[in-house]
Coordinates of N, CA and C in Angstrom, one line a residue:
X11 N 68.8 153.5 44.6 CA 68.5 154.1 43.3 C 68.2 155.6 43.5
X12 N 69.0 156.5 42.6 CA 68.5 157.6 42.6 C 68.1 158.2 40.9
X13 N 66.6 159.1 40.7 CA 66.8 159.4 39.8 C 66.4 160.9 39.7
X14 N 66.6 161.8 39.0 CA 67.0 163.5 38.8 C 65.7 163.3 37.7
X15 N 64.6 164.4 37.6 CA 64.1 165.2 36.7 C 64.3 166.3 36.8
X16 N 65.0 166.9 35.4 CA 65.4 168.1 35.0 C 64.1 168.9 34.1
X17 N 63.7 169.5 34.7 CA 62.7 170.8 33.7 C 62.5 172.3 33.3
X18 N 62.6 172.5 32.5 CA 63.1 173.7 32.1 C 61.7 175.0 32.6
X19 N 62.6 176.0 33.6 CA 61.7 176.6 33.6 C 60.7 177.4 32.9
X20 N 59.3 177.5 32.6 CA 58.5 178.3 31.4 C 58.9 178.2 30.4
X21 N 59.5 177.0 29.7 CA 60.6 177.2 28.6 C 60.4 178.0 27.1
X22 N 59.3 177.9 26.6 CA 58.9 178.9 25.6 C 59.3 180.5 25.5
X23 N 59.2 180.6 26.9 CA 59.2 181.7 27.4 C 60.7 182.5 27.9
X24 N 61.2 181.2 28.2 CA 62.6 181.4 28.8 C 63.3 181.6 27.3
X25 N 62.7 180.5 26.3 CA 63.9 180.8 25.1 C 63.9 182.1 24.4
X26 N 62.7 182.8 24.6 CA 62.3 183.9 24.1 C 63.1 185.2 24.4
X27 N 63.4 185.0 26.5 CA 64.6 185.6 26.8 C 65.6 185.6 26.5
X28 N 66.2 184.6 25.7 CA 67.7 184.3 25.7 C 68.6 185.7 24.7
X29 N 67.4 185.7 24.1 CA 68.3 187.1 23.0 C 67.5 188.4 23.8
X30 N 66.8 188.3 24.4 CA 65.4 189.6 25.2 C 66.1 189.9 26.5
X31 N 67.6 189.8 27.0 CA 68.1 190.0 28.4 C 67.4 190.9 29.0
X32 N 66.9 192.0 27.9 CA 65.9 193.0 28.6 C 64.8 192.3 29.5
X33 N 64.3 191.4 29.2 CA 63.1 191.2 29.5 C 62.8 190.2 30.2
X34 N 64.2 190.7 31.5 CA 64.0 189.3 32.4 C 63.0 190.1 33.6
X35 N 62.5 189.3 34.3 CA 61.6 189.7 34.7 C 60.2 190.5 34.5
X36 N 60.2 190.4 33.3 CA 58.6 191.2 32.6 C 58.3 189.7 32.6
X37 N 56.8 190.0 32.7 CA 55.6 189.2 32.1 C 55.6 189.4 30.7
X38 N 55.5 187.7 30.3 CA 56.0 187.1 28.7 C 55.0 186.5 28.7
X39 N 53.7 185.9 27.4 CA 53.2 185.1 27.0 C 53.6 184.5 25.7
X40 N 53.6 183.3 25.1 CA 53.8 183.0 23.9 C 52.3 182.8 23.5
X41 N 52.0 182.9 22.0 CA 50.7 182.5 21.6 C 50.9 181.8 20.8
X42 N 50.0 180.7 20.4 CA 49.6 179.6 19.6 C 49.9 180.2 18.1
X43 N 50.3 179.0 17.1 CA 50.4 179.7 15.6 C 49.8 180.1 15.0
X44 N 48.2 180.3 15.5 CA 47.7 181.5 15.0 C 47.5 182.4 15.5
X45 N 48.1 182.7 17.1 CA 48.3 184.0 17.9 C 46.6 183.8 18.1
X46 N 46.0 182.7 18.4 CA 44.9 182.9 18.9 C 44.8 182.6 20.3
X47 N 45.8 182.3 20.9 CA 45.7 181.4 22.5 C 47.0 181.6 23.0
X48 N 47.4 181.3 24.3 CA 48.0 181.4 25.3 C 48.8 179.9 25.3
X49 N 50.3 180.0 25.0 CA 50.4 178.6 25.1 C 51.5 178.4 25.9
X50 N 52.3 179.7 26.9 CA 53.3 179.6 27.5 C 53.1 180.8 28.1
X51 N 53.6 180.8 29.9 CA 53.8 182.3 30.1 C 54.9 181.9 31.0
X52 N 55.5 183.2 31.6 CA 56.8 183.5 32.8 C 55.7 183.2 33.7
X53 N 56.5 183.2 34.4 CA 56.3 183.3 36.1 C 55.4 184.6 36.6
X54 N 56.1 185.3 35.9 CA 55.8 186.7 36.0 C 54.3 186.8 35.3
X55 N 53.7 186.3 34.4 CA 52.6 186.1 34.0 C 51.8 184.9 34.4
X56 N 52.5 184.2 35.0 CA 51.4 183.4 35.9 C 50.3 184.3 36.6
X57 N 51.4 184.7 37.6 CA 50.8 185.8 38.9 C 50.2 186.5 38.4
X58 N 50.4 187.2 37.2 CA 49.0 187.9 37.2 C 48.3 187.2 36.6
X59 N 47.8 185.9 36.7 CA 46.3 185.3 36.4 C 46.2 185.1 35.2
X60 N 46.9 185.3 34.1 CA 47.3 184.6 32.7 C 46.8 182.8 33.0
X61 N 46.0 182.9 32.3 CA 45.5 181.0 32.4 C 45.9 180.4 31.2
X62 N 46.5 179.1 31.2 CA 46.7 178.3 29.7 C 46.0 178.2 29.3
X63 N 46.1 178.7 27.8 CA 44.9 178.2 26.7 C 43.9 179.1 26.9
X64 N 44.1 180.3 27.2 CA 42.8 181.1 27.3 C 43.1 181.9 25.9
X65 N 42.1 182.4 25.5 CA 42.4 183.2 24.1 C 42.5 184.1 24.1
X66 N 43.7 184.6 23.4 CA 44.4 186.0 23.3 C 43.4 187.3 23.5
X67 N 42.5 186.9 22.9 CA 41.8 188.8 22.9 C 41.2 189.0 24.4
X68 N 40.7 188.4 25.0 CA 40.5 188.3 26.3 C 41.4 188.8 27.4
X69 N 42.4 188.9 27.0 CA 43.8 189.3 27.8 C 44.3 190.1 27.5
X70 N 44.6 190.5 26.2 CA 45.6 191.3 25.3 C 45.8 192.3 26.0
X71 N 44.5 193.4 26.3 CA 44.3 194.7 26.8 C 45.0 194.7 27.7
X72 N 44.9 194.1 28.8 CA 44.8 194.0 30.2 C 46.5 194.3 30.5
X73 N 46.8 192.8 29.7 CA 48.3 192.2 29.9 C 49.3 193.3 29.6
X74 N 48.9 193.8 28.1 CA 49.7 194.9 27.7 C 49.9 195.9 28.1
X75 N 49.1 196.5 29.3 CA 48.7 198.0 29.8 C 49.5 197.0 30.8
X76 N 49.7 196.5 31.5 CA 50.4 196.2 32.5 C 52.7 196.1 32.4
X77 N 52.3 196.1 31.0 CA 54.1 195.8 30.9 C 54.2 194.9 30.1
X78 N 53.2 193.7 30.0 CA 53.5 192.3 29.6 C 54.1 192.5 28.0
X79 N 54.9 191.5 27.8 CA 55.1 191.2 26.1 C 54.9 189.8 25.5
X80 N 54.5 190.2 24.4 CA 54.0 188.9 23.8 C 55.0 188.6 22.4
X81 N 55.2 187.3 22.3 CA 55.7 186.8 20.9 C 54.9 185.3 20.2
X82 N 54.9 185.5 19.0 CA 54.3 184.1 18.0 C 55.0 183.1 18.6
X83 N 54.2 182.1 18.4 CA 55.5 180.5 19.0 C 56.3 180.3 17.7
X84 N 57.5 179.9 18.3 CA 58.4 179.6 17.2 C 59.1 178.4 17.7
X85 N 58.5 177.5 16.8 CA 58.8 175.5 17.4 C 60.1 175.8 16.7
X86 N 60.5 175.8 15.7 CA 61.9 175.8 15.0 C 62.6 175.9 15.7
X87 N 63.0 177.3 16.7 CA 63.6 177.4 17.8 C 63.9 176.9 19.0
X88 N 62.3 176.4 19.5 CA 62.2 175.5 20.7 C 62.8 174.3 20.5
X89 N 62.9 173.5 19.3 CA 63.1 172.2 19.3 C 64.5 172.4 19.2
X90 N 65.2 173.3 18.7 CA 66.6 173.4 18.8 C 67.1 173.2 20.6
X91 N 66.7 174.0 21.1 CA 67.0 174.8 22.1 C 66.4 173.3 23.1
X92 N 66.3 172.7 22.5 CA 65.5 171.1 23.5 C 66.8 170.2 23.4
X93 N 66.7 170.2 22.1 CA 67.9 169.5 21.7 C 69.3 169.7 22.2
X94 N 69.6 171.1 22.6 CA 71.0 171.2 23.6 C 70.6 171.0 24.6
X95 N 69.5 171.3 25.4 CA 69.6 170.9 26.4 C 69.8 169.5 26.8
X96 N 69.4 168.7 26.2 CA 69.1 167.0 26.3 C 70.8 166.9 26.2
X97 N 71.1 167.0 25.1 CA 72.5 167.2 25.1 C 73.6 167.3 25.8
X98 N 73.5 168.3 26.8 CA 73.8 168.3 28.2 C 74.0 167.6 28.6
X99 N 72.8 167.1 29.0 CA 72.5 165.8 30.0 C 72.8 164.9 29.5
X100 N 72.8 164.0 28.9 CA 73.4 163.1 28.4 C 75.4 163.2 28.2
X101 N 75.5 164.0 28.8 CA 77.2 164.5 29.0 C 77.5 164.2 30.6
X102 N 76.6 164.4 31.0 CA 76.3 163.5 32.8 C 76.1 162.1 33.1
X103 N 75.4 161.7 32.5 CA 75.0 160.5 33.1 C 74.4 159.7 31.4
X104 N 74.9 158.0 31.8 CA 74.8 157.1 30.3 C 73.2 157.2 29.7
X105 N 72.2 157.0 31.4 CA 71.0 156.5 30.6 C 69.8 158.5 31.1
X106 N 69.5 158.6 29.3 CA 68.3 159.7 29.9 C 67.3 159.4 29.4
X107 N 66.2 159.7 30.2 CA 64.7 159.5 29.5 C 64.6 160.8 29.1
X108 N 63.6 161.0 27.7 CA 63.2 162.5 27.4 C 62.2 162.4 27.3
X109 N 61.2 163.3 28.6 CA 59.8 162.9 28.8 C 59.1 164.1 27.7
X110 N 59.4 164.6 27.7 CA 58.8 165.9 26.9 C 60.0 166.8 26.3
X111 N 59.6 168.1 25.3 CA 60.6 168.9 24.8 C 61.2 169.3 26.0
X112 N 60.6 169.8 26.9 CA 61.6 170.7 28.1 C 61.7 169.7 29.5
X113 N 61.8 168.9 29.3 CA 62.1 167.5 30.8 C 62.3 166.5 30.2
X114 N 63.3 166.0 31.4 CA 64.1 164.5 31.6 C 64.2 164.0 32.3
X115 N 64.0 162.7 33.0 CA 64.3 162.1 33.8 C 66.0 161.4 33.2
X116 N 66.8 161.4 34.6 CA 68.3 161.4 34.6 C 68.5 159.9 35.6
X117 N 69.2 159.2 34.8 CA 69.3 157.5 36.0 C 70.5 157.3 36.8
X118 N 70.6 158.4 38.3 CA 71.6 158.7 38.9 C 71.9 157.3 39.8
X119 N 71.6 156.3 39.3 CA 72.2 154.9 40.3 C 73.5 154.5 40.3
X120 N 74.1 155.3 39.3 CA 75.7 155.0 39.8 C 76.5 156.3 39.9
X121 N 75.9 157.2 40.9 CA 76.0 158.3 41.4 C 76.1 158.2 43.2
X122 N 76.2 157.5 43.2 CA 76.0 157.1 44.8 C 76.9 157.6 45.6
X123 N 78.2 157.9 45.3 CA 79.5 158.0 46.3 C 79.4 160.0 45.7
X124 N 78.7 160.6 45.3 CA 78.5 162.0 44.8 C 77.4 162.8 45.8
X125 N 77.5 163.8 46.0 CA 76.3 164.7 46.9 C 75.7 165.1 45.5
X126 N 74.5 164.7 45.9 CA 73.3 164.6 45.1 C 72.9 165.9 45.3
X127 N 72.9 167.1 46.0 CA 72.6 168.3 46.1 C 73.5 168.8 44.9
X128 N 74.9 168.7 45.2 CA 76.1 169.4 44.1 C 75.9 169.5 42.9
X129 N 75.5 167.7 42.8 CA 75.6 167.5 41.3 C 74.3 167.9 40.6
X130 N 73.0 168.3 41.3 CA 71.8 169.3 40.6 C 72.2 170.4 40.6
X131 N 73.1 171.0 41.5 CA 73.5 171.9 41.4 C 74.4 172.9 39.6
X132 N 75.7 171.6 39.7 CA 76.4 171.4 38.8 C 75.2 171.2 37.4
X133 N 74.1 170.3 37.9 CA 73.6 170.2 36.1 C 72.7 171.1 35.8
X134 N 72.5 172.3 36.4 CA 71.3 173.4 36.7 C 72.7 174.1 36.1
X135 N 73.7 174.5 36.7 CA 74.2 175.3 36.4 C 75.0 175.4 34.8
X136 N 75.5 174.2 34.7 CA 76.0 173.8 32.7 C 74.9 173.9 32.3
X137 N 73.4 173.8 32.8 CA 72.4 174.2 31.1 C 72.6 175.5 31.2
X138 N 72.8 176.7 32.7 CA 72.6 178.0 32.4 C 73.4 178.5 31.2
X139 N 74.5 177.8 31.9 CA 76.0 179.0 31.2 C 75.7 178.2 29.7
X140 N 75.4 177.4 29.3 CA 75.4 177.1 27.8 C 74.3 177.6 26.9
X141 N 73.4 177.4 27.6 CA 71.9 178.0 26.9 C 71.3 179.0 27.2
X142 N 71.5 179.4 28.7 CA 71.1 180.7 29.2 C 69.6 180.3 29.5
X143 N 69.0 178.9 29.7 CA 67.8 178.9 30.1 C 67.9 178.1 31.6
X144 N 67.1 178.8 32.6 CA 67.1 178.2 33.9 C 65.9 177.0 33.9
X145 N 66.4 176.1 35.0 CA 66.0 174.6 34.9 C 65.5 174.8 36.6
X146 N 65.0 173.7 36.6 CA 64.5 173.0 38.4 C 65.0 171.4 38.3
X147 N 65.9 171.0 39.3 CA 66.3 169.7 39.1 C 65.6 168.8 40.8
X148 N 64.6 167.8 40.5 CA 64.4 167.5 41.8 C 64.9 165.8 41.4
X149 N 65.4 165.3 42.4 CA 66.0 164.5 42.4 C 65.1 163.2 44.2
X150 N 65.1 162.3 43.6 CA 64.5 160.8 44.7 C 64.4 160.0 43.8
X151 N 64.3 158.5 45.0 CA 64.3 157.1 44.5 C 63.6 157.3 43.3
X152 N 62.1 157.7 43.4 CA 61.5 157.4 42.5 C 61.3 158.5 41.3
X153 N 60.4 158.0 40.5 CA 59.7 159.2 39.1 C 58.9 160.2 40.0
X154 N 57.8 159.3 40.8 CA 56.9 160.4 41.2 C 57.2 161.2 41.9
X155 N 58.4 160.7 42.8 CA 58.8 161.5 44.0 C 60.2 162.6 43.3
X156 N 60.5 162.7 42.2 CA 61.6 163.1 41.4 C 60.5 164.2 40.6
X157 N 59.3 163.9 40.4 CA 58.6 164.9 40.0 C 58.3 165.7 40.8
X158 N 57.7 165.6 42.2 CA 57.8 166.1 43.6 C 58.7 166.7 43.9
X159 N 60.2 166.6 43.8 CA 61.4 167.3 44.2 C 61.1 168.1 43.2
X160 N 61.2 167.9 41.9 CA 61.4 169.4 41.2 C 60.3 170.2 41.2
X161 N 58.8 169.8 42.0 CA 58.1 170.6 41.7 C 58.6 171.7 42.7
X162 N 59.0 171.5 43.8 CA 59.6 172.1 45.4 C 60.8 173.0 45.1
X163 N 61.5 172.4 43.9 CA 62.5 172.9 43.3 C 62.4 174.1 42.9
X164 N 61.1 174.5 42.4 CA 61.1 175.5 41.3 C 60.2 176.1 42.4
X165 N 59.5 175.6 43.3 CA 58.2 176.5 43.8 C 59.1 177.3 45.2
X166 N 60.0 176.6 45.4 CA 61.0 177.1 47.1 C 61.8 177.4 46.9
X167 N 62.3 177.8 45.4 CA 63.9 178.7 45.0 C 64.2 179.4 46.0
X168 N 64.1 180.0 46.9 CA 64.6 181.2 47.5 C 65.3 180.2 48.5
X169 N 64.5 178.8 48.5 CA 64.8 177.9 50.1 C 66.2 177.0 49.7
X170 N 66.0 176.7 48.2 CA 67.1 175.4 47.8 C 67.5 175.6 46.8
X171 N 67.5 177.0 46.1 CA 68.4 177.5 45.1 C 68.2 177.0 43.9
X172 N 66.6 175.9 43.1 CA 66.1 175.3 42.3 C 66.5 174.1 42.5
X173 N 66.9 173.4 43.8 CA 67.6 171.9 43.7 C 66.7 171.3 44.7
X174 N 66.0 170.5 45.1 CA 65.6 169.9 46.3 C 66.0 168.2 45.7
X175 N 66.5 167.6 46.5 CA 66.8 166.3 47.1 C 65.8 165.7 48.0
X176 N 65.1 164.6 47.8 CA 64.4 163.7 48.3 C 65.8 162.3 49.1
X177 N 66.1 162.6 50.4 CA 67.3 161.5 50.3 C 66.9 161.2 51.8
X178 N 66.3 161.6 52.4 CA 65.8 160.8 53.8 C 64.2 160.5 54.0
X179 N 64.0 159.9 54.8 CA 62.3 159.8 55.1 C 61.6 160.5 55.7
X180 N 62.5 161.5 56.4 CA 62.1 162.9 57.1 C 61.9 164.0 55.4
X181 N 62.5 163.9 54.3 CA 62.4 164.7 53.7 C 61.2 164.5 53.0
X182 N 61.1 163.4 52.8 CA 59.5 162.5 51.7 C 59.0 162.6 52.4
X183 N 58.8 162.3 53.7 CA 57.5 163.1 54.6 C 56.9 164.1 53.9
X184 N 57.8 165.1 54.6 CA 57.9 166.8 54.1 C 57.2 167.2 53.0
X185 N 57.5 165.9 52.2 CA 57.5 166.7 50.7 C 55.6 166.2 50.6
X186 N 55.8 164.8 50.8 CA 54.1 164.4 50.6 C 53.5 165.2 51.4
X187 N 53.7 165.9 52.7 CA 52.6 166.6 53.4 C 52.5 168.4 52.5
X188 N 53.7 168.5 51.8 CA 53.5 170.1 51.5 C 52.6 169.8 50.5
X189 N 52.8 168.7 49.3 CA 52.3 168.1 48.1 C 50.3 168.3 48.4
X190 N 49.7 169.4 47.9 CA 48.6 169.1 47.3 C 48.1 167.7 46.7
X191 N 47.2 167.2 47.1 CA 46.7 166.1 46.6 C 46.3 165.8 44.5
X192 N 46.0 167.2 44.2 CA 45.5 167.5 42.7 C 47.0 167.9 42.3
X193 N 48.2 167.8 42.8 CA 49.7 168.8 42.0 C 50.2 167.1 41.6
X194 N 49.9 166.5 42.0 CA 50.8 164.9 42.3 C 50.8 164.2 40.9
X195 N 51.8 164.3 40.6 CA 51.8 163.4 38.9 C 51.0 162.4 38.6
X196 N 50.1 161.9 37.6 CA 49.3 160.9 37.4 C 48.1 160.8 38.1
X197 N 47.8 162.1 39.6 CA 46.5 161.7 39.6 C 45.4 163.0 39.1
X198 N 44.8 162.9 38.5 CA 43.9 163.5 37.6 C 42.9 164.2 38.6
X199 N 41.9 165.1 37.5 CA 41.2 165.4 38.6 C 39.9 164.9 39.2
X200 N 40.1 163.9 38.5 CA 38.3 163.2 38.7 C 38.9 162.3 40.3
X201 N 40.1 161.6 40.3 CA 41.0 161.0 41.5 C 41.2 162.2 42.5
X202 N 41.5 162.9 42.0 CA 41.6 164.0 42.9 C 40.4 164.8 43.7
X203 N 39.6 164.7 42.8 CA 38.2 165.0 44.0 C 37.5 164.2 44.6
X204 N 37.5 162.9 43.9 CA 37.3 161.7 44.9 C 38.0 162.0 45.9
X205 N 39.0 161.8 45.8 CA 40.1 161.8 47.5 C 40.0 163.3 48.1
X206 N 39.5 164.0 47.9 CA 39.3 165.5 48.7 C 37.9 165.2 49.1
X207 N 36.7 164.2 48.7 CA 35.6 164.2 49.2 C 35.6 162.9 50.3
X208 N 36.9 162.5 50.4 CA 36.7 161.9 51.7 C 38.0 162.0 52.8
X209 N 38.8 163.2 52.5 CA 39.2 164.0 53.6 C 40.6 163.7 53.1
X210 N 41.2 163.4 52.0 CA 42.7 163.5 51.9 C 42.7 164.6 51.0
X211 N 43.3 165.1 51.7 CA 43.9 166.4 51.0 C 45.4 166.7 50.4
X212 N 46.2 165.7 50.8 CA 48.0 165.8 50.2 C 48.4 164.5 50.1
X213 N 49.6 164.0 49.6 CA 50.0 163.2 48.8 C 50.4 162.3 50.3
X214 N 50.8 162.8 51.5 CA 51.1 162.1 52.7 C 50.0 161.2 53.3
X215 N 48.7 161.9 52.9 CA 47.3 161.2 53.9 C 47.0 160.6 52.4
X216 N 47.6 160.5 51.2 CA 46.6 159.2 50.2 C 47.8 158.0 50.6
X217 N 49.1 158.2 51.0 CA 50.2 156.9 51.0 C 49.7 156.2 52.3
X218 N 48.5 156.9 53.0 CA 48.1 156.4 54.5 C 47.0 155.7 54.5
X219 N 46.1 155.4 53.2 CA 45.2 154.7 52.4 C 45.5 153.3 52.3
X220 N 44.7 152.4 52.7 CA 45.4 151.0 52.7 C 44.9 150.5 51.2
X221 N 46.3 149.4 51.0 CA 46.9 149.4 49.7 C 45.1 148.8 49.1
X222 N 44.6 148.3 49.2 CA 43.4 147.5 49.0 C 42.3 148.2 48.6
X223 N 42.2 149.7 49.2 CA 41.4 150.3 48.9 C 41.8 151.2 47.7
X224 N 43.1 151.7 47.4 CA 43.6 151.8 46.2 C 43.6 151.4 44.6
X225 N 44.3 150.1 45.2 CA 44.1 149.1 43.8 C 42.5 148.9 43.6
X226 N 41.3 149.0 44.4 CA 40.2 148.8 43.7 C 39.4 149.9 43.6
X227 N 39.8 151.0 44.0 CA 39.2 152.4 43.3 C 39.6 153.2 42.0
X228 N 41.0 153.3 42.1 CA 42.0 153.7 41.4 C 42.7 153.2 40.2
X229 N 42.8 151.7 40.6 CA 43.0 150.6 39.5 C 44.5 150.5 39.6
X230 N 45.8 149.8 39.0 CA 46.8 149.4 39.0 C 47.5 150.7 38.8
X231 N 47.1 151.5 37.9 CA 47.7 153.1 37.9 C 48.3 154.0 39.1
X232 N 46.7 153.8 40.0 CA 46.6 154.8 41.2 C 47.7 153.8 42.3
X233 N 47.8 152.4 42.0 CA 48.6 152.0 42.7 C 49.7 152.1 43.0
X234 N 50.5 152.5 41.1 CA 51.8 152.5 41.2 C 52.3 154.0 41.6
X235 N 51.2 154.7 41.7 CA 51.4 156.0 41.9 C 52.0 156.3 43.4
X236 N 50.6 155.3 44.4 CA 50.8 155.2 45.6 C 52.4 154.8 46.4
X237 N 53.1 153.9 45.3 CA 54.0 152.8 45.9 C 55.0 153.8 45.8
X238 N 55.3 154.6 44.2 CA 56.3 155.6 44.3 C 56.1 156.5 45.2
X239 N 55.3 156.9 45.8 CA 55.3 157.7 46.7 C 55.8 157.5 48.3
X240 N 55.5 156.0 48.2 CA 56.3 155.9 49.3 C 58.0 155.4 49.2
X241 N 58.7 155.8 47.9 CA 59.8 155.3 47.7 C 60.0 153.9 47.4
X242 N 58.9 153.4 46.8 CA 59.1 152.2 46.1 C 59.0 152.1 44.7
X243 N 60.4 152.0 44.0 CA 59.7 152.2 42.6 C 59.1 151.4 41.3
X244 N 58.0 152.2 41.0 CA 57.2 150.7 39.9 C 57.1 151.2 38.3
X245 N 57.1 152.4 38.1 CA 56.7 153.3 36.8 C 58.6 152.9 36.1
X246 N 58.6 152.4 35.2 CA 60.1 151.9 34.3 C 60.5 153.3 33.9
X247 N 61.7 152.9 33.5 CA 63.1 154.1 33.3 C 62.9 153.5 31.7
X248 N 62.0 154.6 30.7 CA 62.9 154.5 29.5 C 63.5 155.2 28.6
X249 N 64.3 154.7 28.2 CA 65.4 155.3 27.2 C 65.4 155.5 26.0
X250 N 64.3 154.7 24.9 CA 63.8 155.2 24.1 C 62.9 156.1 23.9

């Protein structure tokens, strides 16, 4: 079984560029509808320390004297611009989950006889040319470990071009040892500082946790979390 999450890079922010060609690489924030908060930034405004949800006047100065540009949120647009992209995807493969406006999980099981590198490749590249918005496609057995690939995806561009593949046990190693313990889908941070206050620090040293001590700290959640991680999958594919 393989499955693909496709997520759109900064997407508020990316749709903003799509008519802004100027303003690829400037620092973008989008603000909340009443321009009181921070509800999207680039990349480029990450790095400089732009936090979610912090409130506009606190920043404004700062941001603007540095280059940055700012626009109102405009859902009308976004939800369009969601809507093609899903679109897409569903032009690849029969079954898609749509986890949110800007991600999907893609049900590549009868993809098997295809290089799984190409075809992220291939589906990274049809959302560019159609929408002009860049994606991260991480692809493994599982959800969690498909959330893992794309996070690697987007954070090691320069190493895998936005595509990482989870397809050996040498690579899920890899990935659970680079994996921060607090980055790992579904564990929170109250799990997460539990497990940092007793020496696990990445997603490799909690799968080394015997199963027992899991299910009764963590509860049937932290379980299913654990199992995907080791390429077993328990979190359901849905399509509604």
């Amino acid at each position: 079984m393989a499955l693909a999450l496709v997520d759109c890079e900064s997407f508020y922010a990316s749709c903003e560029r799509i008519f802004r060609p100027d303003l690829k690489n400037i620092p973008i924030v989008v603000l909340s509808n009443n321009d009181g908060c921070v509800i999207a930034r680039s990349t480029e405004a990450k790095k400089m320390g732009i936090g979610m949800g912090v409130p506009w006047f606190k920043v404004k100065d700062s941001f603007l004297s540095q280059g940055g540009q700012v626009f109102s949120s405009n859902f009308t647009f976004y939800g369009d611009m969601s809507a093609r992209v899903m679109n897409i995807l569903e032009g690849f493969v029969p079954e898609v989950e749509i986890y949110s406006i800007d991600e999907a999980f893609l049900d590549l099981s009868g993809m098997k006889h295809f290089s799984m590198n190409c075809y992220g490749h291939q589906i990274k590249d049809t959302i560019f040319q159609y929408t002009g918005l860049p994606v991260g496609v991480g692809i493994a057995p599982t959800k969690v470990l498909a959330k893992l690939a794309n996070k690697i995806s987007k954070e090691r561009v320069s190493e895998n071009k936005g595509v990482f593949v989870i397809d050996s046990e040498e690579k899920r190693i890899e990935a659970l040892q680079w994996a921060d313990i607090n980055t790992v889908w579904g564990i929170g941070s109250k799990h997460s500082k539990r497990l940092k206050g007793i020496g696990i620090l990445n997603a490799y040293e909690f799968t080394q946790l015997p199963k027992e001590w899991v299910r009764k700290n963590m509860t049937v959640v932290g379980l299913r979390i654990w199992s995907e991680l080791q390429g077993k999958p328990t979190i359901e594919f849905k399509t509604v």
